[in-house]
PDB file of C-alpha atoms in Angstrom:
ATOM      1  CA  UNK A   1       0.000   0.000   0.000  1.00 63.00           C
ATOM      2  CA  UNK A   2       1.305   3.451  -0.843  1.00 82.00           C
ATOM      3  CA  UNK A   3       0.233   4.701   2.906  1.00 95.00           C
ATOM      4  CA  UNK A   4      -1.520   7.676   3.141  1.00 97.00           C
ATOM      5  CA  UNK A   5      -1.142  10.606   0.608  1.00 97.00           C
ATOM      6  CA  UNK A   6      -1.752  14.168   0.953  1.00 98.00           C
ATOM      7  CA  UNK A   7      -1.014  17.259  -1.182  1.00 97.00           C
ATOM      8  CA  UNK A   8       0.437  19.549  -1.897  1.00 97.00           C
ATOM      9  CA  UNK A   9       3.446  19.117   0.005  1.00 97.00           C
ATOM     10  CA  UNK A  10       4.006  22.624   0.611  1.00 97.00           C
ATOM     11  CA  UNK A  11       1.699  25.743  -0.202  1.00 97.00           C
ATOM     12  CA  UNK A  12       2.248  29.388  -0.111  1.00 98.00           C
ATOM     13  CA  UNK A  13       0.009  31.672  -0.559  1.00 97.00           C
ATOM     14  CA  UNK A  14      -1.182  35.122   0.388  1.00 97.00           C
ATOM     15  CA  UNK A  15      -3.869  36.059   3.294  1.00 97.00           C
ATOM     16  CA  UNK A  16      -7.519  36.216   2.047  1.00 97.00           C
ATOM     17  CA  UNK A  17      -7.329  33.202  -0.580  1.00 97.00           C
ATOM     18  CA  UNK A  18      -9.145  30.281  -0.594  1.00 97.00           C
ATOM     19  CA  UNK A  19      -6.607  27.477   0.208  1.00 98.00           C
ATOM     20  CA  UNK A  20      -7.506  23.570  -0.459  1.00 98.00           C
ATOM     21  CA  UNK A  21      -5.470  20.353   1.421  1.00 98.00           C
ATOM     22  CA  UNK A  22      -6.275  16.952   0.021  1.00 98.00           C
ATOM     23  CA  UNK A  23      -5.939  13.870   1.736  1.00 98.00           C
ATOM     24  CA  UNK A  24      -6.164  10.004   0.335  1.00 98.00           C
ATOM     25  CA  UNK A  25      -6.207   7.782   3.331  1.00 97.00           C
ATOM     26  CA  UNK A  26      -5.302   3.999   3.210  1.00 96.00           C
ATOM     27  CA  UNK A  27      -7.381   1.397   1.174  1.00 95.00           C
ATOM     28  CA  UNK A  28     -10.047   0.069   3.795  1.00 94.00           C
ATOM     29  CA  UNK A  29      -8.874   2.310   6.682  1.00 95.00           C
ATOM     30  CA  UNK A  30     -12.428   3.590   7.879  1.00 93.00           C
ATOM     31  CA  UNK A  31     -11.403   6.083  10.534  1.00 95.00           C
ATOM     32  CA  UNK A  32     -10.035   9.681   8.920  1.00 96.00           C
ATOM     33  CA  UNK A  33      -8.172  12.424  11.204  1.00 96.00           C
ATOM     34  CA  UNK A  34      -6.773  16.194  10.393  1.00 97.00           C
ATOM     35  CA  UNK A  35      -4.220  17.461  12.486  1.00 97.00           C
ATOM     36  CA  UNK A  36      -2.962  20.527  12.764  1.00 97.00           C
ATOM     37  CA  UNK A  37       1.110  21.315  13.949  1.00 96.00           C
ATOM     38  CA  UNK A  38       2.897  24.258  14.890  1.00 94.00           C
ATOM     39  CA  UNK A  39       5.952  24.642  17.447  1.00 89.00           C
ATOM     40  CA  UNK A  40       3.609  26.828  19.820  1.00 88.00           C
ATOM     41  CA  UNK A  41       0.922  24.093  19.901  1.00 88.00           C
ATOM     42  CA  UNK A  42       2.108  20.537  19.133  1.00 90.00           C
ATOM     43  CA  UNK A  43      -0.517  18.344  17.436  1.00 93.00           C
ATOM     44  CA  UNK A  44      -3.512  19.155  17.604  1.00 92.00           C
ATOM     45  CA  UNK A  45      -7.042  17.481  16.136  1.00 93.00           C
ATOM     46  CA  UNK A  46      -8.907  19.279  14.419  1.00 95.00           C
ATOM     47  CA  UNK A  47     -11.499  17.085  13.016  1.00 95.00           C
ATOM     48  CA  UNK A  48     -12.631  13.178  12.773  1.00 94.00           C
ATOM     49  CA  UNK A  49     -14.554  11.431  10.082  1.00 95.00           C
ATOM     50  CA  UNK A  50     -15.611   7.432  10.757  1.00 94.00           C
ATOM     51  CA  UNK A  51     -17.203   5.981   7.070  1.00 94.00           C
ATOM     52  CA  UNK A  52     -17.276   9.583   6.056  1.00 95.00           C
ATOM     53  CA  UNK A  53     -19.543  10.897   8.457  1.00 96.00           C
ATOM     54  CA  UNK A  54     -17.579  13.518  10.584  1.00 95.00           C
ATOM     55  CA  UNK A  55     -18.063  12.707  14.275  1.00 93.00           C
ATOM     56  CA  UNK A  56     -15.936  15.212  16.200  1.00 91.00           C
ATOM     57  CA  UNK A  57     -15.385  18.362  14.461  1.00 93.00           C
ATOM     58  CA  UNK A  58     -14.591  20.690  18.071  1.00 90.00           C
ATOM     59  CA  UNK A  59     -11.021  21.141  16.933  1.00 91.00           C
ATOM     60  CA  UNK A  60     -11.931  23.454  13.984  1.00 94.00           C
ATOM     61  CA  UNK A  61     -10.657  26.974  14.707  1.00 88.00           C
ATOM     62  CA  UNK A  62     -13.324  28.454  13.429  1.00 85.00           C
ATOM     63  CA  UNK A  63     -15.495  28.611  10.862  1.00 91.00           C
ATOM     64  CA  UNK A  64     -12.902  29.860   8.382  1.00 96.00           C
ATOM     65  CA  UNK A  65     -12.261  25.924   8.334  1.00 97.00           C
ATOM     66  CA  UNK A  66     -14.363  22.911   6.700  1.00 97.00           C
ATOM     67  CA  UNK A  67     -13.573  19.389   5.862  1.00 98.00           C
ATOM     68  CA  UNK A  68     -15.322  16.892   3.269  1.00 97.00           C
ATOM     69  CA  UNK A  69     -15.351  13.734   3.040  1.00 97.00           C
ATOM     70  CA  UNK A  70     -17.298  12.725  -0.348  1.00 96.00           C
ATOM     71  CA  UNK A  71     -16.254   9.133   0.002  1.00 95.00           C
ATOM     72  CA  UNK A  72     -14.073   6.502   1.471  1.00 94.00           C
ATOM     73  CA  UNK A  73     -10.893   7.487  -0.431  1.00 95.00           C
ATOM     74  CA  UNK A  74     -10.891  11.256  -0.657  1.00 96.00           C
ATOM     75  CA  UNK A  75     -11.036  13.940   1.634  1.00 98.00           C
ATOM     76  CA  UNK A  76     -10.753  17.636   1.895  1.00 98.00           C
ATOM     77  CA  UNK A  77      -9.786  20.448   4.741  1.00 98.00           C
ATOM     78  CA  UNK A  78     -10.563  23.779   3.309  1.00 98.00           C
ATOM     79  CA  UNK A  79      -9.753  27.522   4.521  1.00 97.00           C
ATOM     80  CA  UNK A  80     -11.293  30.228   3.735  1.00 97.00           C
ATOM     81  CA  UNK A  81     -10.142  33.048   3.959  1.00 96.00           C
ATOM     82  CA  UNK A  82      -6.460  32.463   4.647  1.00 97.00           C
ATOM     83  CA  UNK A  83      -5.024  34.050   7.688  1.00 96.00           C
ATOM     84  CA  UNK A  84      -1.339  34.200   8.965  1.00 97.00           C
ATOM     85  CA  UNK A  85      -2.045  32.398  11.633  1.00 96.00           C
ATOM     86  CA  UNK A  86      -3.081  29.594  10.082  1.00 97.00           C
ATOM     87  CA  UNK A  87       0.295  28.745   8.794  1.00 97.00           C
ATOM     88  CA  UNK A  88       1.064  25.248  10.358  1.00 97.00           C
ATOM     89  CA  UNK A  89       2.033  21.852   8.784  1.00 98.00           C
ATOM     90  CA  UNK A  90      -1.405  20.385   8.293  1.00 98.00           C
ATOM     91  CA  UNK A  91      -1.535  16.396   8.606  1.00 98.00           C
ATOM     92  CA  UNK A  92      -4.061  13.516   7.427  1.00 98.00           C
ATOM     93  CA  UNK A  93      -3.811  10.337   9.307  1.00 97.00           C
ATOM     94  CA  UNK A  94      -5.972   7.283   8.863  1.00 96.00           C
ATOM     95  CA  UNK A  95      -6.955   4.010  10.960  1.00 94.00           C
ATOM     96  CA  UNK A  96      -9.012   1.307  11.207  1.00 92.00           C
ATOM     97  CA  UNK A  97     -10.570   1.696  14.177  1.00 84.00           C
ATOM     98  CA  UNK A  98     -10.796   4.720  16.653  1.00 79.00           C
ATOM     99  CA  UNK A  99      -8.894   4.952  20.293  1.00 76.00           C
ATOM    100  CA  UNK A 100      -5.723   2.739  20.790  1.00 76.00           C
ATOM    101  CA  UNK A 101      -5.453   1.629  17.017  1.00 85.00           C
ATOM    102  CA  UNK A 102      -2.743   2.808  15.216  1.00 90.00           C
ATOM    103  CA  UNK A 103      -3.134   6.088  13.351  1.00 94.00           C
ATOM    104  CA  UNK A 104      -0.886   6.274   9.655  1.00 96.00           C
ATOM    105  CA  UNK A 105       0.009   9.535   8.874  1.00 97.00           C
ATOM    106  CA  UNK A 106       0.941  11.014   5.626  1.00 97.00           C
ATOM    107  CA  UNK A 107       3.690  13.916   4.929  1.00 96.00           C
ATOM    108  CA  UNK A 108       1.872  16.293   5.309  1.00 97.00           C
ATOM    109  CA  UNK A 109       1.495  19.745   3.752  1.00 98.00           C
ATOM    110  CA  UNK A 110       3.622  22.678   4.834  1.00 98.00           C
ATOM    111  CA  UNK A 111       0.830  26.360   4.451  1.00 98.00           C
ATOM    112  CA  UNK A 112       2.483  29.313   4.412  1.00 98.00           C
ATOM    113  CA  UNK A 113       0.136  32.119   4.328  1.00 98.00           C
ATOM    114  CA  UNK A 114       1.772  35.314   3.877  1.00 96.00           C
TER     115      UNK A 114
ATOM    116  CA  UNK B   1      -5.279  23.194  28.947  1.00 52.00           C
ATOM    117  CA  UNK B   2      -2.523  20.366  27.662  1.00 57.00           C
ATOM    118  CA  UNK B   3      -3.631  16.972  29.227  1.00 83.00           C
ATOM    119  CA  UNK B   4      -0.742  14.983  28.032  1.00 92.00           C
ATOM    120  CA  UNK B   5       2.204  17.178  29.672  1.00 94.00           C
ATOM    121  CA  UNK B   6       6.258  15.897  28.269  1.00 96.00           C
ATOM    122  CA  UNK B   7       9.159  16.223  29.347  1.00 96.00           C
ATOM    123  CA  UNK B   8      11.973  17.674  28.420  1.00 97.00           C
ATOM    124  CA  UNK B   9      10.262  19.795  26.014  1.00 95.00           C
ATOM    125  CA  UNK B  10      14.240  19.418  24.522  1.00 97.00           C
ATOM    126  CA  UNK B  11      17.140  17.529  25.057  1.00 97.00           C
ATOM    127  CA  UNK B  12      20.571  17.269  23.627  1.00 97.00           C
ATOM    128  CA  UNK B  13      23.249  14.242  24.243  1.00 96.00           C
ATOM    129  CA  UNK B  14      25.974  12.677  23.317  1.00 97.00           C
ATOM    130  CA  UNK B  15      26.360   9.205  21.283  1.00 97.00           C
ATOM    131  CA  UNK B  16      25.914   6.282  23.925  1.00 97.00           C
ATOM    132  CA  UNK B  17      24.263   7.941  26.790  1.00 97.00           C
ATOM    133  CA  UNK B  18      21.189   6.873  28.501  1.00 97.00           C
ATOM    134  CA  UNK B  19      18.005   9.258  28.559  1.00 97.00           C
ATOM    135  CA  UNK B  20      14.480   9.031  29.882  1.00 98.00           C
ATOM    136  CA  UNK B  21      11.755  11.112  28.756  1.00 98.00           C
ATOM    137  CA  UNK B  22       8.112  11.617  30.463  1.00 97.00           C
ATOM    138  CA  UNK B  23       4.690  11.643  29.821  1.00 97.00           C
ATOM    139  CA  UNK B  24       2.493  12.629  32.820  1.00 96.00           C
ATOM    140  CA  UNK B  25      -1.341  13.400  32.609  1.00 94.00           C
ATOM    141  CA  UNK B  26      -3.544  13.555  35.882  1.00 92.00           C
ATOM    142  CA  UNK B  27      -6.018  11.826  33.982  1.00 91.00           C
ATOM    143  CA  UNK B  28      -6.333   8.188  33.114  1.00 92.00           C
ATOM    144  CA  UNK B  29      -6.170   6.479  29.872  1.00 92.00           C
ATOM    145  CA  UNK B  30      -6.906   3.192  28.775  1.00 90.00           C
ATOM    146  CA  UNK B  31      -4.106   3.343  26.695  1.00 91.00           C
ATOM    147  CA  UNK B  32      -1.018   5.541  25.589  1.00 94.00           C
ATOM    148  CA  UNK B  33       1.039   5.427  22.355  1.00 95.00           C
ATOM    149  CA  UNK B  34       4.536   7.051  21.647  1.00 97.00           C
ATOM    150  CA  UNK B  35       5.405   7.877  18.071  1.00 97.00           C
ATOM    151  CA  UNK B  36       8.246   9.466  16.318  1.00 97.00           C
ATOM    152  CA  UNK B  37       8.711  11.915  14.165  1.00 97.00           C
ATOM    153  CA  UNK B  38      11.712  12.887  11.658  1.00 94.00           C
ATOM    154  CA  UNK B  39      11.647  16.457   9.922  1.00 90.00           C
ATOM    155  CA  UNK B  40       9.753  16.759   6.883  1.00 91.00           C
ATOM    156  CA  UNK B  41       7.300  13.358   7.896  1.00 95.00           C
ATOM    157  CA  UNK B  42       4.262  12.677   9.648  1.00 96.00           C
ATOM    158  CA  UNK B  43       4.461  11.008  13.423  1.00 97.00           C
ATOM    159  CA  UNK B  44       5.150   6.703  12.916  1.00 97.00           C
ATOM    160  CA  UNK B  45       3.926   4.525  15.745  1.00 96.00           C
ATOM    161  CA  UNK B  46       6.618   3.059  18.079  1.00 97.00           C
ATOM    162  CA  UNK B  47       4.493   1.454  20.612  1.00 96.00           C
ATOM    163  CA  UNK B  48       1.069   0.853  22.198  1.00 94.00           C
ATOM    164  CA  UNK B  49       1.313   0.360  26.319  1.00 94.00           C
ATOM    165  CA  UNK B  50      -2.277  -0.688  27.451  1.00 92.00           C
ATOM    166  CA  UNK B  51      -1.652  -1.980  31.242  1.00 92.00           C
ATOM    167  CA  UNK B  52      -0.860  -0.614  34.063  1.00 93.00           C
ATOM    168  CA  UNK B  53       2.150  -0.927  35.046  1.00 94.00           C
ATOM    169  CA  UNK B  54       3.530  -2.428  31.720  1.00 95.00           C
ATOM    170  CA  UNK B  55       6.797  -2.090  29.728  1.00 97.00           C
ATOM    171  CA  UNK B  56       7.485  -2.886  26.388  1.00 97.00           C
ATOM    172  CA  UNK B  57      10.825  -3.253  24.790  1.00 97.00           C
ATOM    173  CA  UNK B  58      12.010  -2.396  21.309  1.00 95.00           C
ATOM    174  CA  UNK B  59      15.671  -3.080  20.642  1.00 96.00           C
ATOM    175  CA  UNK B  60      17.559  -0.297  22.939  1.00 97.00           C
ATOM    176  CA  UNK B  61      14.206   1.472  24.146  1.00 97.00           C
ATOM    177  CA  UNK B  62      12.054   0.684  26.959  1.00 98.00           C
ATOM    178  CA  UNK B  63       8.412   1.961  27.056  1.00 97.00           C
ATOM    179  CA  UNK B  64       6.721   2.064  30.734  1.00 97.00           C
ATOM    180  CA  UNK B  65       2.866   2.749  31.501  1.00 96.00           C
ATOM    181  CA  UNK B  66       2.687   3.553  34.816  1.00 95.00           C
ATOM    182  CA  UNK B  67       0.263   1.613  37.418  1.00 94.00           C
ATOM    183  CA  UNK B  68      -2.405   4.187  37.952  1.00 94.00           C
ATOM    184  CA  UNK B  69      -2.185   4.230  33.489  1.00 93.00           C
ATOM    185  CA  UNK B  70      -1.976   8.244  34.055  1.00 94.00           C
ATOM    186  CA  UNK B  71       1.973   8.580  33.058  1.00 95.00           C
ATOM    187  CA  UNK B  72       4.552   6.972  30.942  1.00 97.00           C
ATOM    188  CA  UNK B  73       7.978   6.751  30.345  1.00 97.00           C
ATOM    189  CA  UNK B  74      10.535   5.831  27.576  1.00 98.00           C
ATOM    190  CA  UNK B  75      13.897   5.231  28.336  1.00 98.00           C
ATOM    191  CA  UNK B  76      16.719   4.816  25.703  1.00 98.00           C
ATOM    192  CA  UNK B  77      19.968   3.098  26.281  1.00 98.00           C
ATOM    193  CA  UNK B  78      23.039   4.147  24.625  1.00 97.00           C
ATOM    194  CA  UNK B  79      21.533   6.659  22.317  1.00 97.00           C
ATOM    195  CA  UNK B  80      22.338   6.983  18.595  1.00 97.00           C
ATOM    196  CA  UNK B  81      22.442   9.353  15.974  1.00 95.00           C
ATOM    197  CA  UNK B  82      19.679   7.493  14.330  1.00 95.00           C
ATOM    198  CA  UNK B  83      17.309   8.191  17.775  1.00 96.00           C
ATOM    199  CA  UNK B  84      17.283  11.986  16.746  1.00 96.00           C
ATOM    200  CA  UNK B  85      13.474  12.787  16.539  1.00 97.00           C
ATOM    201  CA  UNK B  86      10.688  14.373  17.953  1.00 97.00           C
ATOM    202  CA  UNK B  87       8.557  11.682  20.205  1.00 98.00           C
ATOM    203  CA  UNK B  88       5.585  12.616  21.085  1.00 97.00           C
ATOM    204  CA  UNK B  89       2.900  10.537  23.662  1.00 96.00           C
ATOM    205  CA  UNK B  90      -0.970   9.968  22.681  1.00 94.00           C
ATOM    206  CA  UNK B  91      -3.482   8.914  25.543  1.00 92.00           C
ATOM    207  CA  UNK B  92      -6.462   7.254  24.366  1.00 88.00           C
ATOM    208  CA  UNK B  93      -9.736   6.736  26.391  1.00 79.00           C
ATOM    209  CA  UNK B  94     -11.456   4.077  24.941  1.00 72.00           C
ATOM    210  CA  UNK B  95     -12.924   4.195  21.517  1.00 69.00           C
ATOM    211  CA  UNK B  96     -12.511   8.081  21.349  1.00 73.00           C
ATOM    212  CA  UNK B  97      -9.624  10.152  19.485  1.00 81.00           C
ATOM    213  CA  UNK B  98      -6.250  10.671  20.517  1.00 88.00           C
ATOM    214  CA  UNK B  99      -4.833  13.004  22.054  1.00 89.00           C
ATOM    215  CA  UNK B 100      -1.293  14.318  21.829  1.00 92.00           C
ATOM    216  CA  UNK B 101       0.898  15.207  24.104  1.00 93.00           C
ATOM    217  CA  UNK B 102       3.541  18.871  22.911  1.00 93.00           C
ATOM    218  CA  UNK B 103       6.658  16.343  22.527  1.00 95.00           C
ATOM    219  CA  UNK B 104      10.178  16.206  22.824  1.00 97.00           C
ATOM    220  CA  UNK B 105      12.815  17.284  21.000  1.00 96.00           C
ATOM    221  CA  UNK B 106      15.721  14.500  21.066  1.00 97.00           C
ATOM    222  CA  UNK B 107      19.165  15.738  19.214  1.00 97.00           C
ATOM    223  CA  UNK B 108      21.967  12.917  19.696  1.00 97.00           C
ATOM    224  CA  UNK B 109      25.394  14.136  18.821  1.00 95.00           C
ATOM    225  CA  UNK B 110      27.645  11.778  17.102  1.00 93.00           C
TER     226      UNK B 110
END
């Protein structure tokens, strides 16, 4: 299995813009996370989806953020508008269960919003 | 309010020494992970501790969960270039998400 892929890898752009992550989690993995890093905050969750139905969703800033997940192999974490603040690396992990099961993370995509 | 609290937040040693790093929560979990992470990657999964009181060995490092399953430890022997990471703890509480403690920065020195 290729593990889980997100992209871009690395995105700059400018404040006010619309900016779109992408996430393909494993084949058959039915659990879906989006984390959010920074130095200042560690790792933090930002949203859950279990068979594409989003079940925790309290870790989204604000409303500036939304996440899709249109089916079992695609998701989406969108922000709009783009603040400074929001730069982070931004990371998609996937399991098959919830709690103690291991989470796979991709690479992640490094936002730089200027 | 962090519930998974590390430490050291950093740490720097040389090639071959021993180190221990924490991971203390006043809350209990029924289970707590440590990952690692290298620059430029996402966290990989080093271990899942699920007992209290429990240690788990991989090659040179030692993972503890402690009895009360509030705190854990991992403890490296003779350190290596190749341990240089970021390792970060994740408490779970049942079925629900993880969650993470800030990490700690390990550079080994050659």
């Amino acid at each position: 299995d290729a593990g889980v892929i997100q992209s871009p890898r690395h995105e700059v752009t400018e404040m006010g813009q619309e900016v779109t992550l992408r996430c393909k989690p494993i084949s058959g993995h039915d659990y879906l996370f989006w984390y959010r890093q920074t130095m200042m905050r560690g790792l933090e969750l930002l949203i859950y989806f279990n068979n594409n139905v989003p079940i925790d969703d309290s870790g989204m800033p604000e409303d500036r953020f939304s996440a899709k997940m249109p089916n079992a192999s695609f998701s989406t974490l969108k922000i709009q508008p783009s603040e400074p603040r929001d730069s982070a690396v931004y990371f998609c992990a996937s399991s098959l269960l919830a709690g103690q099961d291991t989470q796979y993370f991709g690479p992640g995509t490094r936002l730089t919003v200027l | 309010t962090q519930l998974l609290e590390q430490s050291p937040q950093f740490l720097s040693i040389q090639e071959g020494e021993n180190l221990t790093v924490y991971c203390n929560s006043s809350s209990v979990f029924s289970s707590l992970q440590w990952y690692r992470q290298e620059p430029g990657e996402g966290p990989v999964l080093l271990v899942t501790v699920v007992t209290g009181g429990e240690v788990k060995k991989l090659k040179r490092l030692t993972f503890q969960f402690g009895d009360a399953r509030k705190d854990s430890s991992l403890h490296i022997t003779a350190a290596q270039p190749g341990d240089t990471g970021l390792y970060l703890c994740a408490g779970a509480r049942g079925a629900q998400k993880l969650v993470f403690g800030q990490g700690t920065r390990l550079t080994i020195n050659p």
